[in-house]
Short mmCIF file of C-alpha atoms and ligand atoms in Angstrom, two decimals:
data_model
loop_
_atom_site.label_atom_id
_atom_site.label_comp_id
_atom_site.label_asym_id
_atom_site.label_seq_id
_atom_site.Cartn_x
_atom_site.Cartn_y
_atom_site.Cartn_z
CA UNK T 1 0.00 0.00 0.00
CA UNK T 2 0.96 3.55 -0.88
CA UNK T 3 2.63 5.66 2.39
CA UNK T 4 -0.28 7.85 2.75
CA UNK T 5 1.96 10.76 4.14
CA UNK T 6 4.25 10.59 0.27
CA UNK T 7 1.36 9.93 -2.27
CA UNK T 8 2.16 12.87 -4.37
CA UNK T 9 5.73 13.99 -4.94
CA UNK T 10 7.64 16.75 -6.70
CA UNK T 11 11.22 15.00 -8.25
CA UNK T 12 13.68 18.15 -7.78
CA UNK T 13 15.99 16.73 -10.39
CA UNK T 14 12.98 17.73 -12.58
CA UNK T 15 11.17 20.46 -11.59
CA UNK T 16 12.02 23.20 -13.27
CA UNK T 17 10.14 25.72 -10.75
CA UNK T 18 7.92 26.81 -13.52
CA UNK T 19 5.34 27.11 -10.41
CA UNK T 20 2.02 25.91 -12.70
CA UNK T 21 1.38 23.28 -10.28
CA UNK T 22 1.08 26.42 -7.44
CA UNK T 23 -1.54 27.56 -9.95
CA UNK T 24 -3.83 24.66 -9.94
CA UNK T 25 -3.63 23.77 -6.13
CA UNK T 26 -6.56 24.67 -4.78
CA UNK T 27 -4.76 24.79 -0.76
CA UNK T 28 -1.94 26.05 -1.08
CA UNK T 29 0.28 22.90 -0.42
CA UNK T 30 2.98 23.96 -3.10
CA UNK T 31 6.37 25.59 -1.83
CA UNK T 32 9.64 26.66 -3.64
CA UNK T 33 11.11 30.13 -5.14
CA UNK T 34 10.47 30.84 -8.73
CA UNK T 35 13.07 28.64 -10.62
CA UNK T 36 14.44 26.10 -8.28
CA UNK T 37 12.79 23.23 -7.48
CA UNK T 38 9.16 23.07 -5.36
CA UNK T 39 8.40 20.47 -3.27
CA UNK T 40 4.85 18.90 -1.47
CA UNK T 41 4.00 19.61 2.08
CA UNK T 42 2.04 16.61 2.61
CA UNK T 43 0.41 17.50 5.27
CA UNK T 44 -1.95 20.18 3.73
CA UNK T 45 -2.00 18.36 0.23
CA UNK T 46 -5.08 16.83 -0.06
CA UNK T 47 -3.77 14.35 -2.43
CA UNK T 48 -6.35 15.97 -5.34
CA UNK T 49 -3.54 15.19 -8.11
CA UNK T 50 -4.17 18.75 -10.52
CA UNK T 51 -0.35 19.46 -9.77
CA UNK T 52 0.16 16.00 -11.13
CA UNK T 53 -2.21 16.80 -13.92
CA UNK T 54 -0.84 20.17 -14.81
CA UNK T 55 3.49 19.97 -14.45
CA UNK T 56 5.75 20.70 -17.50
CA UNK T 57 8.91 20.15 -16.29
CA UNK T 58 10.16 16.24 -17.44
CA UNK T 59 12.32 13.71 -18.69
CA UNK T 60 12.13 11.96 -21.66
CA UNK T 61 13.36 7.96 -22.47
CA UNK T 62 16.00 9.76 -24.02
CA UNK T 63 17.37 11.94 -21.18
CA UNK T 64 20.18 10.65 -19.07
CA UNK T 65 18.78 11.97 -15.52
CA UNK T 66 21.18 12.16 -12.45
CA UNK T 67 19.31 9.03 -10.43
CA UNK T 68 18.76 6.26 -13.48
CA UNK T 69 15.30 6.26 -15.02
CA UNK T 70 14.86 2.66 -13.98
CA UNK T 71 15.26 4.07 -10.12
CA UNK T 72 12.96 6.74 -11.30
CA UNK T 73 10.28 4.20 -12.69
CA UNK T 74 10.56 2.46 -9.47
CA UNK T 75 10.66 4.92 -7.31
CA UNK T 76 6.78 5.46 -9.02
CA UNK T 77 5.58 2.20 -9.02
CA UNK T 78 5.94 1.97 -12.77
CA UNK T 79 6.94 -0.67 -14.75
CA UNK T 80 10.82 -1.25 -16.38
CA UNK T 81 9.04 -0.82 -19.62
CA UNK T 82 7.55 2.03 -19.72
CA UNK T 83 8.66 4.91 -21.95
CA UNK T 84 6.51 7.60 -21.95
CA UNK T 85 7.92 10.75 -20.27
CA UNK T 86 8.63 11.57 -16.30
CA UNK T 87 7.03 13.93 -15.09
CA UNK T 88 8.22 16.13 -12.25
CA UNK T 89 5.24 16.19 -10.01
CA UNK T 90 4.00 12.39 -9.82
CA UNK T 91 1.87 10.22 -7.63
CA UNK T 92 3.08 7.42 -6.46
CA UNK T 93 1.48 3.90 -8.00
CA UNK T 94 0.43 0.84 -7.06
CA UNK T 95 0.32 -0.83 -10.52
CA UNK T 96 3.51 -3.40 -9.79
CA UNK T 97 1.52 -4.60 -6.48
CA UNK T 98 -1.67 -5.23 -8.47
CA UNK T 99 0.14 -7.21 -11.16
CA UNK T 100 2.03 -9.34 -8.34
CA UNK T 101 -0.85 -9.97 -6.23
CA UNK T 102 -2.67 -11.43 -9.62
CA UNK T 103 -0.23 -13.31 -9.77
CA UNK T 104 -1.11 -15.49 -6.16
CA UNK T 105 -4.03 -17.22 -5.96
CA UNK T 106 -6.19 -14.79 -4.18
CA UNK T 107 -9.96 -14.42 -5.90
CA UNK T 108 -9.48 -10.86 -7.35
CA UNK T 109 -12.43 -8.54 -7.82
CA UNK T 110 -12.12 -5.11 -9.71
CA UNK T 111 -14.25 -2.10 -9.96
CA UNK T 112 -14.00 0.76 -12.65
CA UNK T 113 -14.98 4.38 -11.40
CA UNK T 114 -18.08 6.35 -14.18
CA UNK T 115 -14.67 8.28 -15.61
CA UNK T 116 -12.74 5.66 -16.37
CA UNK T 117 -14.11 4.61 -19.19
CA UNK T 118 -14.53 7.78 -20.85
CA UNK T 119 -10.82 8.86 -21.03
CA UNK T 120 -8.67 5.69 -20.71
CA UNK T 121 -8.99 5.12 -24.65
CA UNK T 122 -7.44 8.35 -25.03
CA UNK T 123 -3.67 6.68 -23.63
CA UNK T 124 -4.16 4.24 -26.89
CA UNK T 125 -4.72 6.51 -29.49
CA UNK T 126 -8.59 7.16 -29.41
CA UNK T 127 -10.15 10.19 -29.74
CA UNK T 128 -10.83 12.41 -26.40
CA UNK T 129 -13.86 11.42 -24.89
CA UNK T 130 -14.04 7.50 -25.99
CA UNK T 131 -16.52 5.84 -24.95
CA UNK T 132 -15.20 2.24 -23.61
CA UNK T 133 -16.69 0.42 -20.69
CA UNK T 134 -16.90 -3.09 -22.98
CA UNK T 135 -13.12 -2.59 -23.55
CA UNK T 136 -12.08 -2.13 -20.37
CA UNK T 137 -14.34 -4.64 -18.89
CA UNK T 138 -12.48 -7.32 -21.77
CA UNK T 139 -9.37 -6.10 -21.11
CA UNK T 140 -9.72 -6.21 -17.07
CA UNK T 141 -10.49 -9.68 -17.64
CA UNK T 142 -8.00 -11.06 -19.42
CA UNK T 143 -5.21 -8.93 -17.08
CA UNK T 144 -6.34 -11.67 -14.89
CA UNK T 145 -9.23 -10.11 -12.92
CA UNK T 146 -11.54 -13.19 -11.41
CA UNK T 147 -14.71 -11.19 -11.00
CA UNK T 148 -15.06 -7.24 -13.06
CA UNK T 149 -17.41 -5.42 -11.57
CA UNK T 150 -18.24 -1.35 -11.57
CA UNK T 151 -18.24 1.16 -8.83
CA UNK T 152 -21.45 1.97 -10.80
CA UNK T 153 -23.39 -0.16 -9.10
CA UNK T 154 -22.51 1.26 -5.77
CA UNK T 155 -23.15 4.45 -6.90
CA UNK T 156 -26.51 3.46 -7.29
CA UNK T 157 -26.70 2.30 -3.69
CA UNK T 158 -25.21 5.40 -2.42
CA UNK T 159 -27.93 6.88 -4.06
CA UNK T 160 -30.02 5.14 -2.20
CA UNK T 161 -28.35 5.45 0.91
CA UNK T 162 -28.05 9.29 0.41
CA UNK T 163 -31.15 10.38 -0.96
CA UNK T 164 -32.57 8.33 2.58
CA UNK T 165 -30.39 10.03 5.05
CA UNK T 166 -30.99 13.51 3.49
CA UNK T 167 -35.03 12.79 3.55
CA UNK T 168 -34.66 11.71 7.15
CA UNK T 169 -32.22 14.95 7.80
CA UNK T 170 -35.17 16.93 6.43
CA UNK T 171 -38.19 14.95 8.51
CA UNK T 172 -36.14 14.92 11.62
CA UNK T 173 -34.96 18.82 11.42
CA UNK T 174 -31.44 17.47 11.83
CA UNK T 175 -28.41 18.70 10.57
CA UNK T 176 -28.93 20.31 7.32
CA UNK T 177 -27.45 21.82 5.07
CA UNK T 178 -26.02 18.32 4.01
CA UNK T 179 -23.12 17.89 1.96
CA UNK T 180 -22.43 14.62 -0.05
CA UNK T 181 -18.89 12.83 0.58
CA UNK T 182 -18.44 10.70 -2.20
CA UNK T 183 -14.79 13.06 -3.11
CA UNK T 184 -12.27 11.97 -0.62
CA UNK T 185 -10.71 15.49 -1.06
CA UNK T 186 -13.83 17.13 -0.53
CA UNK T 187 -13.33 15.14 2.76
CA UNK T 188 -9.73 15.44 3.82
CA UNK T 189 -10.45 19.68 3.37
CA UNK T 190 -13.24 19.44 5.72
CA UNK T 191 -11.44 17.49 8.54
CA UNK T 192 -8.65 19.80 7.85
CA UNK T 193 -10.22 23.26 7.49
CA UNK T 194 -14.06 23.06 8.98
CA UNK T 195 -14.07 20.30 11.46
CA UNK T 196 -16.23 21.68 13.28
CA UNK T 197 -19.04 21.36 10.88
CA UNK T 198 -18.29 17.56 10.16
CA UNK T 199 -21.86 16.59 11.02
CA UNK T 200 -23.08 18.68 7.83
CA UNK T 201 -21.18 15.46 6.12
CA UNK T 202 -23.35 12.67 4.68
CA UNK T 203 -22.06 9.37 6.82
CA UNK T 204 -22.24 7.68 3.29
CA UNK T 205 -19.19 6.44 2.45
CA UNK T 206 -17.67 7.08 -1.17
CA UNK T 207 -18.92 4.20 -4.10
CA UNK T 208 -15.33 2.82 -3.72
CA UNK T 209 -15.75 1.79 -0.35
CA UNK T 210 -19.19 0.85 -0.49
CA UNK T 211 -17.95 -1.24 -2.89
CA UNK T 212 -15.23 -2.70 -1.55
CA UNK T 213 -17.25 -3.27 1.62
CA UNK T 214 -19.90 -5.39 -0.59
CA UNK T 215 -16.73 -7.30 -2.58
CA UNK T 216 -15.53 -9.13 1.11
CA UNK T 217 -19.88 -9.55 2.51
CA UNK T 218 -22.29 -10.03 -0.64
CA UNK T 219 -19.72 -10.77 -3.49
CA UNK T 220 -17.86 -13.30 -1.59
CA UNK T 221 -20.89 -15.01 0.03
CA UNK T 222 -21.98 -15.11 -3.65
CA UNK T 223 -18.53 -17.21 -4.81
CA UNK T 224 -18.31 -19.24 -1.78
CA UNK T 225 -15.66 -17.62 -0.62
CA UNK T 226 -13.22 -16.58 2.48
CA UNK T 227 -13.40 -12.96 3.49
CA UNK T 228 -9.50 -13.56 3.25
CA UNK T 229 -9.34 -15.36 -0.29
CA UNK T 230 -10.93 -11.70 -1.37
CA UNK T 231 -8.44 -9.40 -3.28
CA UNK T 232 -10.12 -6.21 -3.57
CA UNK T 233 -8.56 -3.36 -6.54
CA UNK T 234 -10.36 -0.48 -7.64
CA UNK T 235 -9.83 1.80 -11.20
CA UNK T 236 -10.24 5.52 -10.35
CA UNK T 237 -9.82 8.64 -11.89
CA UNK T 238 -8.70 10.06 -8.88
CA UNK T 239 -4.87 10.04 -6.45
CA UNK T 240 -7.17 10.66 -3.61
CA UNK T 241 -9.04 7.49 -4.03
CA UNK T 242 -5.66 5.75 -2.74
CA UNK T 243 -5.73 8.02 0.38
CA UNK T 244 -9.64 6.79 0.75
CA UNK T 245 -8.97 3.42 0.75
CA UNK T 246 -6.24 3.49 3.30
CA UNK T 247 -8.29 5.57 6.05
CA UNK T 248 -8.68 3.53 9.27
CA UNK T 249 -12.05 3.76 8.78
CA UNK T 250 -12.39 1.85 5.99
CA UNK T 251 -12.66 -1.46 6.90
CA UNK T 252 -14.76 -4.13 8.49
CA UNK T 253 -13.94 -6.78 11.07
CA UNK T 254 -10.31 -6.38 10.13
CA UNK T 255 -10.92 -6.56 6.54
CA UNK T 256 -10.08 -3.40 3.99
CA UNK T 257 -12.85 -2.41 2.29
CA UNK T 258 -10.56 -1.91 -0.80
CA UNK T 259 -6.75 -3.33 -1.18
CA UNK T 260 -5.20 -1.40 -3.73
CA UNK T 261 -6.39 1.97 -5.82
CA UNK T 262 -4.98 2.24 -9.21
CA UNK T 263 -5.63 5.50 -11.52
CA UNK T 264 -6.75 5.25 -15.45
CA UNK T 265 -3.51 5.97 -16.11
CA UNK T 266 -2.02 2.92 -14.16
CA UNK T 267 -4.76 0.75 -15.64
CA UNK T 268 -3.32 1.67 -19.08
CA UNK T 269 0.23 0.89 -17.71
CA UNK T 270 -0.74 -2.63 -16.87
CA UNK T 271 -2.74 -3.27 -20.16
CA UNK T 272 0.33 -2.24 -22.01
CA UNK T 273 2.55 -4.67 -19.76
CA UNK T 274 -0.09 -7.71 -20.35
CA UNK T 275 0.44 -7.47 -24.35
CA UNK T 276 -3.05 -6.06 -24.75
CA UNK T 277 -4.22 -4.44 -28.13
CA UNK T 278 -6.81 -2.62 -26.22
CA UNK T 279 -8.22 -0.56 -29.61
CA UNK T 280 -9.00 -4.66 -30.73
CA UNK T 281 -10.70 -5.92 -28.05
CA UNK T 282 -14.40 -7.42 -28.14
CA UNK T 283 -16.61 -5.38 -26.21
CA UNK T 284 -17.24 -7.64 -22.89
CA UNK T 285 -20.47 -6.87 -20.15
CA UNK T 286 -19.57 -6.59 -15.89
CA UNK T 287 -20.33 -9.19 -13.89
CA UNK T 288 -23.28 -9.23 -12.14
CA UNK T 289 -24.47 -8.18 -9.57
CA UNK T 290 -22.44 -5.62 -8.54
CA UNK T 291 -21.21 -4.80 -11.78
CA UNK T 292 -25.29 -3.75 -12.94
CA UNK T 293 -25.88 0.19 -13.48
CA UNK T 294 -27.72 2.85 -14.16
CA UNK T 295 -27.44 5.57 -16.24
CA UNK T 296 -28.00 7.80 -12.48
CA UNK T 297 -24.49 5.34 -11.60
CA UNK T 298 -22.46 6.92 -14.17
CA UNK T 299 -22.93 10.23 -14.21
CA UNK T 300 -21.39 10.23 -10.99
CA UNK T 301 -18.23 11.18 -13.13
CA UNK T 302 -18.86 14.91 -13.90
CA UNK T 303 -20.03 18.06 -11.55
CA UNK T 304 -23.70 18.22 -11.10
CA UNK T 305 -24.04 14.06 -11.15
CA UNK T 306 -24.32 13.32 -7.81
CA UNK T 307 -26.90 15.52 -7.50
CA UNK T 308 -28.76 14.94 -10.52
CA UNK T 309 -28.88 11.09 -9.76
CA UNK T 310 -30.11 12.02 -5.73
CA UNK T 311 -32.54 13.92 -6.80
CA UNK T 312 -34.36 12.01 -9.90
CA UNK T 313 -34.51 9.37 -6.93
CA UNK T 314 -35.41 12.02 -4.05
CA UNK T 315 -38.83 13.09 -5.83
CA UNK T 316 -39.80 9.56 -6.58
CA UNK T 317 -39.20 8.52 -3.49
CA UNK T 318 -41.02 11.15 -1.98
CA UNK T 319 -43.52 12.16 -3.96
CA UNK T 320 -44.45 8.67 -5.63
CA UNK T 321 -44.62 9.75 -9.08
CA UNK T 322 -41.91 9.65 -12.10
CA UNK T 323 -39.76 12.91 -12.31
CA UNK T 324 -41.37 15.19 -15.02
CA UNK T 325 -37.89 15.17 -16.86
CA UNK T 326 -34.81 12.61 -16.34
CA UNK T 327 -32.10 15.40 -17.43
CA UNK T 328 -32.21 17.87 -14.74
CA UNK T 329 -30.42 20.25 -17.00
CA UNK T 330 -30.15 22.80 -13.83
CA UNK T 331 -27.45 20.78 -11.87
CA UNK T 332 -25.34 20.82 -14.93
CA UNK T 333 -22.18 22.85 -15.61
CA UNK T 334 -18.60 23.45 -15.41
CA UNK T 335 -16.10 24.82 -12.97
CA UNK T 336 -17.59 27.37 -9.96
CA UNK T 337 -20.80 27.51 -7.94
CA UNK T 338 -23.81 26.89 -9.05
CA UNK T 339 -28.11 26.89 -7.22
CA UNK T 340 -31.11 25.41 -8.10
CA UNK T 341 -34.94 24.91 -6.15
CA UNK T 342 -36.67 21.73 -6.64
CA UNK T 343 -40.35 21.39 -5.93
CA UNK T 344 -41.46 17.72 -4.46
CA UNK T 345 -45.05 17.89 -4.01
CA UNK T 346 -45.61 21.04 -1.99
CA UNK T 347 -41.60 21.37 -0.58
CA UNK T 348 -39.24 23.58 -2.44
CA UNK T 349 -36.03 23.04 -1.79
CA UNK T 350 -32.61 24.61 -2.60
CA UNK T 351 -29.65 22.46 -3.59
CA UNK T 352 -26.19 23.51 -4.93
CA UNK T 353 -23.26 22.26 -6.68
CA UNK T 354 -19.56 23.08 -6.44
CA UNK T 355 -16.54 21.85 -8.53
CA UNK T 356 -13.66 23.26 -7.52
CA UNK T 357 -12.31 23.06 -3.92
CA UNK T 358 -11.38 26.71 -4.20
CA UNK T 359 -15.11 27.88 -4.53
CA UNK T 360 -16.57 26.04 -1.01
CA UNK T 361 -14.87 28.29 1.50
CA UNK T 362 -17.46 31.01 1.03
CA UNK T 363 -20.57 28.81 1.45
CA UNK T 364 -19.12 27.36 4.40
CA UNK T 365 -18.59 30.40 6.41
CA UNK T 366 -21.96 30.88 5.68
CA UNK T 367 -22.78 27.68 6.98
CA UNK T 368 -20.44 28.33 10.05
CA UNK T 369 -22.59 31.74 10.98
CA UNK T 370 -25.87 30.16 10.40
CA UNK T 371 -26.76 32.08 7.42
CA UNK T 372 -26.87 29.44 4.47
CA UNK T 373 -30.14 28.73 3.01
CA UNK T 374 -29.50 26.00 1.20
CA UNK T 375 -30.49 22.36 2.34
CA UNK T 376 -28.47 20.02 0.16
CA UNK T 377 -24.45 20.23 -1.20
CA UNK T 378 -22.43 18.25 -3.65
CA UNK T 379 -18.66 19.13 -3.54
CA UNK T 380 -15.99 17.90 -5.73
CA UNK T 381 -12.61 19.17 -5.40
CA UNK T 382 -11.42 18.61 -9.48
CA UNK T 383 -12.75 21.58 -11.89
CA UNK T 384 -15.05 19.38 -13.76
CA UNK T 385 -15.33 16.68 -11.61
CA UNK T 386 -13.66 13.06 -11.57
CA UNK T 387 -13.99 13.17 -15.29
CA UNK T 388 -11.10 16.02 -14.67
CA UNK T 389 -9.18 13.56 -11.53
CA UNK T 390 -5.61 13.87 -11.23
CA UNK T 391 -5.39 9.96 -11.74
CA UNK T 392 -6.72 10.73 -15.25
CA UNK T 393 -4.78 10.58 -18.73
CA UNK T 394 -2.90 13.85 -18.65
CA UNK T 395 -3.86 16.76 -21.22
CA UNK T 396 -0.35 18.17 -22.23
CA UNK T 397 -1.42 21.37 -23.55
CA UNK T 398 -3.09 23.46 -20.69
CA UNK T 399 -4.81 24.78 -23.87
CA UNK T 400 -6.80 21.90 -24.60
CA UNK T 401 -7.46 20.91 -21.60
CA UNK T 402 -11.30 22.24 -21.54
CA UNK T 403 -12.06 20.94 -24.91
CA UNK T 404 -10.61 17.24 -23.66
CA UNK T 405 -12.62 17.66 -20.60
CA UNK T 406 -16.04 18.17 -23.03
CA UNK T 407 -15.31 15.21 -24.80
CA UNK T 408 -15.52 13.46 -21.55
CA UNK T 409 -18.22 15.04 -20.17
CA UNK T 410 -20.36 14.57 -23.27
CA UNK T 411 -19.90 11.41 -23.07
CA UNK T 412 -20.81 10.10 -19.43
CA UNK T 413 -24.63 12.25 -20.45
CA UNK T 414 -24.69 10.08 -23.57
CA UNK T 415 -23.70 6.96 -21.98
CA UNK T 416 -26.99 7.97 -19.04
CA UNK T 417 -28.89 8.62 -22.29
CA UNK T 418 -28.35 5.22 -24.07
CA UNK T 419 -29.14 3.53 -20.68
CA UNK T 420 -32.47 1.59 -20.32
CA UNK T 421 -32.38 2.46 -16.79
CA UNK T 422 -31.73 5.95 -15.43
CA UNK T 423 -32.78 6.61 -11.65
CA UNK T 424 -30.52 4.56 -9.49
CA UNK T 425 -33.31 3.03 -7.29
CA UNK T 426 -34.67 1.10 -10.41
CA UNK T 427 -31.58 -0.45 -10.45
CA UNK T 428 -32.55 -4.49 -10.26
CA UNK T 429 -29.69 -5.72 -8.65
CA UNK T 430 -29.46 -2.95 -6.15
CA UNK T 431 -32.57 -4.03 -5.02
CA UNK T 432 -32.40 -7.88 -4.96
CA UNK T 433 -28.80 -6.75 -3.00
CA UNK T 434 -31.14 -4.65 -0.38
CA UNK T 435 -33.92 -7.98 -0.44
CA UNK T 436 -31.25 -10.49 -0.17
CA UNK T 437 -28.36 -9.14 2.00
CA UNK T 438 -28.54 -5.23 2.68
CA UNK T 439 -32.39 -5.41 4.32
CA UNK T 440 -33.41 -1.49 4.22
CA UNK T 441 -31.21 1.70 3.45
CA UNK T 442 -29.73 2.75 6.90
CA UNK T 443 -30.68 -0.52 8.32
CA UNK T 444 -28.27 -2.15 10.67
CA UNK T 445 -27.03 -4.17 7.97
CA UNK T 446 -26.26 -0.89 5.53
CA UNK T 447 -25.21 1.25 8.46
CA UNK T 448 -21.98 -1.33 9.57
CA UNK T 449 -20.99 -1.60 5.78
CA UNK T 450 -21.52 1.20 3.74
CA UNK T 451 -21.40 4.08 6.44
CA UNK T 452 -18.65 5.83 8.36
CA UNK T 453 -17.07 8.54 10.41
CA UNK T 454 -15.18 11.56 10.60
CA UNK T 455 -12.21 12.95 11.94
CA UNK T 456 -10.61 16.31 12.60
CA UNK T 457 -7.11 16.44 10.82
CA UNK T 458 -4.34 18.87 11.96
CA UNK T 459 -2.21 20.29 9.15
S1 LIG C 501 -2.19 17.01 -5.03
FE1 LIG C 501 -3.62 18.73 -5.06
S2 LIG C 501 -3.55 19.55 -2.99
FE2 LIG C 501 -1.74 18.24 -3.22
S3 LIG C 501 -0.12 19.61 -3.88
FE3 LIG C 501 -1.01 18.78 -5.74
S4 LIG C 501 -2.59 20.27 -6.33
FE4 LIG C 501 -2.04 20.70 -4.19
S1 LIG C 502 4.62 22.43 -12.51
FE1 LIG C 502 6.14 20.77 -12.31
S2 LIG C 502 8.05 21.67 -13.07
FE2 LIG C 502 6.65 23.40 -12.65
S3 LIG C 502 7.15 24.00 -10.53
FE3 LIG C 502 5.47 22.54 -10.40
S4 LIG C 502 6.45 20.55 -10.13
FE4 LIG C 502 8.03 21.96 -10.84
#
């Protein structure tokens, strides 16, 4: 596992000082004069991965650094084969302990984040914005994977897991406004910067983890086997996701809810190593059950999606009739702040949406003096959400960058579009999972597994 406290790095033999990283981090965890090397200080980083996303200074296969690129490439967790170029700021990998432990003969189960599958085409040639999932499931599979499933699927459930706690938030007068937690960064800032409003946090935890948490209960029970047999490896978008997964918290009975994070970009690493022609491959389904999703699942990946998914569930849920329009166009957007009402029945409430960590600070002092009138939040640290993660393919030129984003985005609505289902509590396997294992959302069942706490983090 990663050292949480060293996830992402600055090489000084590298960095040029150009200071674009300091540009893009939205707390100010980015030190060093003009010129001469910067460096990380960990402790405020919150692992988020735009530094990663945005440096310029590197080395190429042809460059004879001071430290050997071999050292380098392990050093990152890379394979000896790769050649693209080093990059000075860099997150550490876990792609060379995923391909060893498929080697042993643990039962290995794999999910793929909404974002993955719309930008990890672009690292073999495809256009931005590719739409792949039947790719990536084929080519997860013949890496080695024994089960392929989809955080997807527990997207739907933390739908319905969500949209339940905020209802009973709102019948109960508790704490409110709530925010959703699904962006570990999102999460890490708060226990950093606002613990003291911590209980404004949806006890959710993220899709990963619910995930994971369902991979060593339900899955296993559903292969006949061991809690321990269960190797447990999720595809994100996202450097934070690897700081999730190692939290204390998440776990059960001794057992990590998730074993090892790798990013789309380490995915493609470990296709390349296998011999894999991804552009060829067959298009291949997930495996059921918790690979099933619904268009709600997968928009997850962009700003606004969390949201739009809750709520196309909230007002059936509550007001027992089909949302007058799937595509609520009004949670939808880019980088900033954004508000919306929603009427259910004769409620109106007022929801917003934030992408970009550097935009919450003013709507939680508001929160912090009483004065916010809003009653629901989604935060997500990246500028256009996980389709934007730090984890993802990089964007060389900052000056395509939005257009590449788009592509992406454009894609996770069409891929909702195209779906027969699109409101995660239709989802049939999420609720023969709730019939069969779960019982009720924030039942005792659903409460050990798929919620959690919070701590306050000194900096
Ligand atoms: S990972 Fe994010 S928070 Fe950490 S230094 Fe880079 S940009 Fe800043
Ligand atoms: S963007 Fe890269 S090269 Fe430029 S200062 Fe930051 S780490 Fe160094």
């Amino acid at each position: 596992m990663t050292k949480v406290r060293e996830l992402i790095k600055i090489d000084p033999e590298l960095c040029t000082g150009c200071e674009r990283c300091k540009d893009v981090c939205p707390v100010n965890a980015i030190f060093g004069k003009k010129g001469e090397p910067h460096r990380v200080e960990s402790s405020r980083c919150v692992f988020c991965g735009q530094c990663v996303q945005t440096c310029s200074g590197y080395s190429s296969v042809l460059d004879e650094p001071e430290t050997p690129r071999a050292d380098k490439l392990r050093e990152r967790g890379m394979f000896e084969s790769t050649t693209e170029p080093l990059f000075a700021a860099y997150c550490a990998g876990d792609a060379l302990e995923v391909a060893a432990a498929l080697k042993t003969d643990k039962f290995s189960m794999v999910q793929c984040a909404p974002s993955v599958r719309v930008a990890i085409g672009e690292d073999f040639g495809m256009p931005a914005g590719s739409l792949t999932p039947g790719k990536m499931a084929a080519a997860l599979r013949r890496i080695g994977f024994s089960r392929v499933y989809d955080t997807n699927f527990a997207a739907d459930l933390t739908i319905m897991e969500e949209g339940h706690e905020l209802l009973a938030r709102i019948s109960t007068d508790a704490t409110l406004p709530m925010f959703t937690s699904c962006c570990p960064a999102w999460v890490r800032f708060m226990e950093q910067h606002y613990s003291d409003l911590l209980p404004h946090l949806s006890s959710c935890k993220s899709p990963q983890q619910m995930s994971g948490a369902l991979f060593k209960t339900y899955g296993a029970d559903i292969d006949g086997k061991a809690r321990e047999e269960i190797y447990s490896v999720a595809v994100m978008p996202c450097t934070c996701k690897k700081y999730e997964s190692a939290r204390p918290e998440m776990s059960m009975d001794g057992y990590r809810d998730v074993d090892a994070v790798i990013t789309t970009r380490e995915l493609a690493y470990l296709i390349r190593e296998a011999g894999i022609d991804f552009t060829s491959l067959p298009d291949e389904d997930f495996d059921r059950p918790l690979g099933t999703y619904t268009g709600a699942g997968n928009i997850f990946g962009v700003t606004g999606g969390v949201m739009e998914a809750a709520l196309r569930t909230a007002y059936e849920l509550v007001s027992g009739e089909p949302v007058p329009d799937t595509d609520l166009l009004f949670v939808r957007g880019g980088e900033g702040t954004r508000t919306a009402f929603i009427t259910i029945e004769d409620k109106t409430f007022k929801v917003a949406v934030v992408a970009g960590l550097k935009y919450v600070a003013p709507l939680l002092e508001k929160v912090r003096a009483g004065e916010a009138d809003v009653d629901f939040v989604e935060v997500m640290c990246c500028p256009s959400g996980c389709i934007s993660g730090g984890g993802q393919p990089k964007v060389l030129l900052p000056t395509e960058r939005d257009e590449v984003y788009m592509c992406r985005r454009k894609s996770i609505y069409s891929h909702d579009k195209d779906s027969k289902i699109r409101k995660s509590h239709e989802n049939p396997d999420v609720q023969k999972a709730y019939a069969d294992f779960l019982g009720e959302p924030l039942g005792h069942t659903s409460h050990k597994l798929l919620h959690t706490t919070y701590t306050k983090r000194d900096i």
